[in-house]
Short mmCIF file of C-alpha atoms in Angstrom, two decimals:
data_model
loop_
_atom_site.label_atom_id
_atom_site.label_comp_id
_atom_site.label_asym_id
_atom_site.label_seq_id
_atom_site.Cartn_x
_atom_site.Cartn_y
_atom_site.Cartn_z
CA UNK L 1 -87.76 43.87 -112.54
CA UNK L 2 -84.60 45.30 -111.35
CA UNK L 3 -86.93 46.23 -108.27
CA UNK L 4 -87.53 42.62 -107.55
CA UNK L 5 -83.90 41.41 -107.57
CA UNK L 6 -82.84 44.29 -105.27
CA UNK L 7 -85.82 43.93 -103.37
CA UNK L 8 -84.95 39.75 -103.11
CA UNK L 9 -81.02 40.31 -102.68
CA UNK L 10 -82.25 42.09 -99.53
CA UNK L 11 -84.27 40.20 -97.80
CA UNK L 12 -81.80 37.53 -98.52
CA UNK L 13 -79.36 39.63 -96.97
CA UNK L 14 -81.19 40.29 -93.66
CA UNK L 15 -81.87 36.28 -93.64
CA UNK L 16 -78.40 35.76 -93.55
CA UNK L 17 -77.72 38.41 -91.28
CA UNK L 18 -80.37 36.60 -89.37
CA UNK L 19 -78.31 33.62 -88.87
CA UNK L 20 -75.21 34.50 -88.34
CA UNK L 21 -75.95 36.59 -85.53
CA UNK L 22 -78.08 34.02 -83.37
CA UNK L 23 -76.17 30.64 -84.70
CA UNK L 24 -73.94 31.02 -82.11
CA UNK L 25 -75.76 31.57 -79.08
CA UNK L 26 -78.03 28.45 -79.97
CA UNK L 27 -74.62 26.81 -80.38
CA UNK L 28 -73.42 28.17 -77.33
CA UNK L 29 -76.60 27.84 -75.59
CA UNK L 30 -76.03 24.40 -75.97
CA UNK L 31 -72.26 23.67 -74.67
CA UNK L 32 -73.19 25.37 -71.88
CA UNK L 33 -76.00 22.89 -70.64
CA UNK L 34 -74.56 21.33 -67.79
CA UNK L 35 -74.65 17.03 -68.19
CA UNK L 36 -75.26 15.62 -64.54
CA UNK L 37 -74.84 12.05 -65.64
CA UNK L 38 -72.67 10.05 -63.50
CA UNK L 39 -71.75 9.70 -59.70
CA UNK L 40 -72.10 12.33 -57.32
CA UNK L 41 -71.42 12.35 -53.73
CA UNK L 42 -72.02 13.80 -50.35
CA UNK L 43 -72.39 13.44 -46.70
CA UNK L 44 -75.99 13.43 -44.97
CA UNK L 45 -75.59 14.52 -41.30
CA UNK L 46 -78.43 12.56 -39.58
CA UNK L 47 -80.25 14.11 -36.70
CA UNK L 48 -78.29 12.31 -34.01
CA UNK L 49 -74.96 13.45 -35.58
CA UNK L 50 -74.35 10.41 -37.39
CA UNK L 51 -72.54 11.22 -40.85
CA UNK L 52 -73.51 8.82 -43.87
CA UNK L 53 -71.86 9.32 -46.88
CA UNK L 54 -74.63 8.93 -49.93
CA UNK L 55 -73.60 8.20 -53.48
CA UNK L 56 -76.13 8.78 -56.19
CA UNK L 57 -75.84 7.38 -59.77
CA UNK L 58 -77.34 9.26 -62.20
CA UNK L 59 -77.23 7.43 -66.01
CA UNK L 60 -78.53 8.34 -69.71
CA UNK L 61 -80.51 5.37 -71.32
CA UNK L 62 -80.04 4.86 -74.98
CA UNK L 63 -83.12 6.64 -75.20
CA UNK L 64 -82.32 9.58 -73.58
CA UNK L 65 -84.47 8.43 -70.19
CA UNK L 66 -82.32 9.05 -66.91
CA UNK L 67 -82.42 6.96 -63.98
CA UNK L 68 -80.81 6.87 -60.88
CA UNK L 69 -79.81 4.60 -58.04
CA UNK L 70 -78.62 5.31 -54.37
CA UNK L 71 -75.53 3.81 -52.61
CA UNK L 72 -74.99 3.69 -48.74
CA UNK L 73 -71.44 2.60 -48.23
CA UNK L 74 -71.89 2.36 -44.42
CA UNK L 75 -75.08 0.01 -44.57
CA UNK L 76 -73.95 -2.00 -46.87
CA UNK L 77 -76.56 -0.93 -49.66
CA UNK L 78 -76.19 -0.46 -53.38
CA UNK L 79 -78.19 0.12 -56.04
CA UNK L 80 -82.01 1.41 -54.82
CA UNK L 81 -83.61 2.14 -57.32
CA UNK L 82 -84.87 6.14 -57.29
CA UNK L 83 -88.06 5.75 -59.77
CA UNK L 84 -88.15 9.24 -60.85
CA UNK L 85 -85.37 11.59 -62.36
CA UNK L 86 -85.42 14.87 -64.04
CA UNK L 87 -82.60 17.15 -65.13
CA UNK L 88 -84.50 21.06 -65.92
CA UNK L 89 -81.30 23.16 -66.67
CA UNK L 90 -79.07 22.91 -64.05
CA UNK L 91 -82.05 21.42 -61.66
CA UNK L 92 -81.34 17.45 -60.89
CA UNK L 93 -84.54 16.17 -59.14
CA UNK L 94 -85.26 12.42 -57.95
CA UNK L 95 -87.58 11.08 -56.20
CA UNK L 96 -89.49 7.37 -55.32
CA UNK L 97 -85.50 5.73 -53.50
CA UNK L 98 -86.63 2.26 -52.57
CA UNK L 99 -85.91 3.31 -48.77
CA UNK L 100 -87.77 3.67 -45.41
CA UNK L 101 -90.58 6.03 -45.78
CA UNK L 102 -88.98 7.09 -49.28
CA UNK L 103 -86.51 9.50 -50.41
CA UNK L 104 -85.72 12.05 -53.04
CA UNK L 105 -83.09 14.89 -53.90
CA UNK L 106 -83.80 18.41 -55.59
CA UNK L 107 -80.73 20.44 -56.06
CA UNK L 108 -79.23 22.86 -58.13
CA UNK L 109 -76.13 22.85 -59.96
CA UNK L 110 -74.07 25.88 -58.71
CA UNK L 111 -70.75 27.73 -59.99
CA UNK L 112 -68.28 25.44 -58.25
CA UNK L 113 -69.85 22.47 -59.60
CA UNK L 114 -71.47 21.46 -56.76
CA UNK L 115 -75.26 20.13 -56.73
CA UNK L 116 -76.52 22.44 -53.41
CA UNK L 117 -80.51 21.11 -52.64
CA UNK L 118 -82.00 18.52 -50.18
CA UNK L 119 -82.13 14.98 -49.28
CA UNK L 120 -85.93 13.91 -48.50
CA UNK L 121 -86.76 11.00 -46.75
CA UNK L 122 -90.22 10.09 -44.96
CA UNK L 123 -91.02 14.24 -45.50
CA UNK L 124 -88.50 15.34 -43.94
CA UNK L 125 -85.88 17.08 -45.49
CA UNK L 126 -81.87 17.19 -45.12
CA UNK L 127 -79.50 19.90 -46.56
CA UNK L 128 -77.33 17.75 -48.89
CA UNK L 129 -74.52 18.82 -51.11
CA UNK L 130 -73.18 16.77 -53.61
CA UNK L 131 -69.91 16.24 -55.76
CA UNK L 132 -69.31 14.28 -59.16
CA UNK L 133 -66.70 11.42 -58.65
CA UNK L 134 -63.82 11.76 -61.26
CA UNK L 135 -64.27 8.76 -63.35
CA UNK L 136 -61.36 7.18 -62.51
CA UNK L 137 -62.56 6.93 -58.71
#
């Protein structure tokens, strides 16, 4: 009997122990996900030299969903709809912009805060970094 108990007491023991030593990396795992909802920024240097500044708007549907829509400040255009958005880590990927031969972004969140990937449109692709707008922009 007195086996059992000590037997019981430590296997509770290493259960506990169990917890308390990977609690907080799970917990810290998960403050350290990067969110890249919201408005980010950058400017696309066409082939001819022309510099158009691009603003993506990347939002969080009540059910989690994320969609995205591309401004063009210089043409005039807001709001195309991007149909497909994925965040993997620190990986923001869109793709299906309502725009001449299409368009898309993969990029990759890096230290500074700064999404570093390309801008696709009709296959081609453009080195694009982008920049979350302060909220109060």
């Amino acid at each position: 009997m007195l086996e059992n108990t000590k037997r019981v007491a430590v296997t509770m023991l290493v259960a506990l122990a169990f917890l308390v030593a990977f609690a907080p990396a799970q917990e810290l795992a998960a403050q350290e996900a990067p969110s890249l909802v919201g408005d980010w920024t950058g400017i696309l240097a066409a082939p001819d030299g022309t510099e158009i500044e691009l603003i993506f708007r990347v939002t969080e549907g009540e059910d989690g969903s994320l969609a995205t829509a591309l401004d063009v400040p210089v043409q005039g255009a807001a709001g195309i709809v991007c149909t497909d958005t994925s965040v993997d880590g620190a990986e923001l990927h869109f793709s299906g912009c309502e725009i001449p031969g299409g368009g898309g972004y993969d990029g990759t969140l890096n230290e500074e805060g700064v999404l570093a990937g390309n801008f696709n449109q009709a296959g081609m692709p453009f080195p694009l970094e982008l920049k979350q707008v302060a909220e109060s922009e």
